[in-house]
C-alpha cells in the first residue's frame, strides 16, 4: 500500500417532506419516535445534499466542511453515524490506484467530509435530513458497507430522525418500531417516485426574522408537557398512517390532501399545546392556509394539500400540473415579488411560470382576483422570499464523475 494515497466517494441525497409528521421521541439518544411517519422525497435536482468523503493515512483527524466552511465534528449525532458505519466497514481495494484497505484498518483511518446543499440551509427546509442521510449513504459507499437500505436508514436516523426517510425516493414510511435497541425503527419505501408522478410540489419560502426553536428541543418540550401529543401518538396517528398508505397506493388525491392538511394542523396544535407554546407558522403561513382552504372549498374537492414543518415555509402539493398553474396564479396574485424580478422569484422547475402564463411582471400584475377571494385588494408583497417548484423524486445516488467531488484529491481539503 502506497504511503500517501487518498480515496474518495461522492453521493447525492434528496430531502423529504413529511405528510404524516414525526414529532416526539421515546428515546433521545437512539432517536426513536413516538409514532410512525410518512414522507414524500423531493426531486434531488431541486433540493438535495451532495457529500464527498475522503480517506487518507495522511489525515490526522476527522474533519468536516458544510457549504465550504469548516464545522466542528464533535456533535454526538455525527459521531454516532460515523461509529455505526465504521463498525460495518469492509475490505476495499482500488486496483487502479494500488490501494488496499483492510476491514480492521478503518478503525485507525480518519475521514474528511465536505457537504453542500443545493438550496439555502437557512431557509429551514430539512437540510439536516438530506445532509445526514447523504453522510451515511456516502460513507457506506466509501467503506464498502453491504448492509441493506433499511439498516442504512436506521443509522441515518441516529443523525436526525427525519434523515432516515431520505434513504429512499418516492413515498416513504418510518416505522417507529418496538425494540428498545431501535433495531426495528427503520424506513421502508411505500412506492417509488414514478408511482404518482403527476403531483407537483410548490414550496413558499416565507420571509421570517424570527429565530425558530429547533425541532429537537421543540419536540422534547412537547413530549414533556403536551397531553395532546400523547393522544396524537397513541390514538390518532396509527389509523391515519393506514389511511395515508391506502391513499398513496390508490393515488387518491382527495384523501391524501385531507390527511396531509389535517396532520400538519395537528402537529402545529401540539406545538401550541406545549408549555411554553411554540409558534412555527406566522401570519404569512396562515394566509397561505386560508388561500388553499378557500379554494379547495370553492371547488368542492381538494385541489392542493399544504403542510408546514418546524418553520413558516409552506409546502403545497398540487394534484397535477394544471392545478399547480392555477395555484401559482393565486399565490403570485397574493404574494407578488418584492423587487419585480420574476425570474429569481421561482427556482427549481421554472417552466411552471410559463405554463401558468406568467412570463413577466406585467402578467403577474394583470392577474385577475381569484373568484373565491372576497377581499380583492389584499396583496402581501415581500412576505414570500421566493418559491421552489419541485416534484416527488428519486433516492440517493453515487456521483461517479470526479469533477463533482467537493474535496480536492491533491490536498484532501474542501474545494
Ligand atoms: C417537523 O428530524 O429535524 O420536520 O430527530 O431531533 O433531528 P431530530 O428532528 P428532525 O425533526 C423533524 C420534524 C418535522 C416533521 C418530520 O419531518 O416528520
Coordinates of C-alpha atoms and ligand atoms in Angstrom, one line a residue, residues 18 20-23 25 31 37 77 128 159-162 165 215-216 219 267 309-310, ligand 1:
X18 CA -43.5 14.6 6.0
X20 CA -47.7 12.4 8.5
X21 CA -45.4 14.1 10.9
X22 CA -42.8 12.8 13.3
X23 CA -42.9 14.8 16.5
X25 CA -39.1 10.8 20.8
X31 CA -33.7 8.8 18.2
X37 CA -44.4 9.0 9.9
X77 CA -25.0 12.6 16.3
X128 CA -30.3 18.2 8.1
X159 CA -28.1 11.5 12.9
X160 CA -31.5 13.1 12.6
X161 CA -34.8 11.3 12.8
X162 CA -36.3 12.6 9.6
X165 CA -36.7 8.8 5.3
X215 CA -37.1 20.5 16.1
X216 CA -35.0 18.6 18.6
X219 CA -40.3 18.1 20.3
X267 CA -48.7 18.9 14.6
X309 CA -42.7 21.8 9.3
X310 CA -40.8 23.5 12.2
Ligands
LIG1 C1 -41.4 18.8 11.9 O1 -35.7 15.1 12.2 O2 -35.2 17.6 12.5 O3 -39.9 18.1 10.2 O4 -34.7 13.9 15.1 O5 -34.3 15.8 16.6 O6 -33.1 15.7 14.4 P1 -34.3 15.3 15.2 O7 -35.5 16.1 14.5 P2 -35.9 16.3 13.0 O8 -37.5 16.6 13.1 C2 -38.3 16.8 12.0 C3 -39.6 17.2 12.5 C4 -40.6 17.7 11.4 C5 -41.5 16.6 11.0 C6 -41.0 15.5 10.1 O9 -40.1 15.7 9.3 O10 -41.6 14.4 10.2

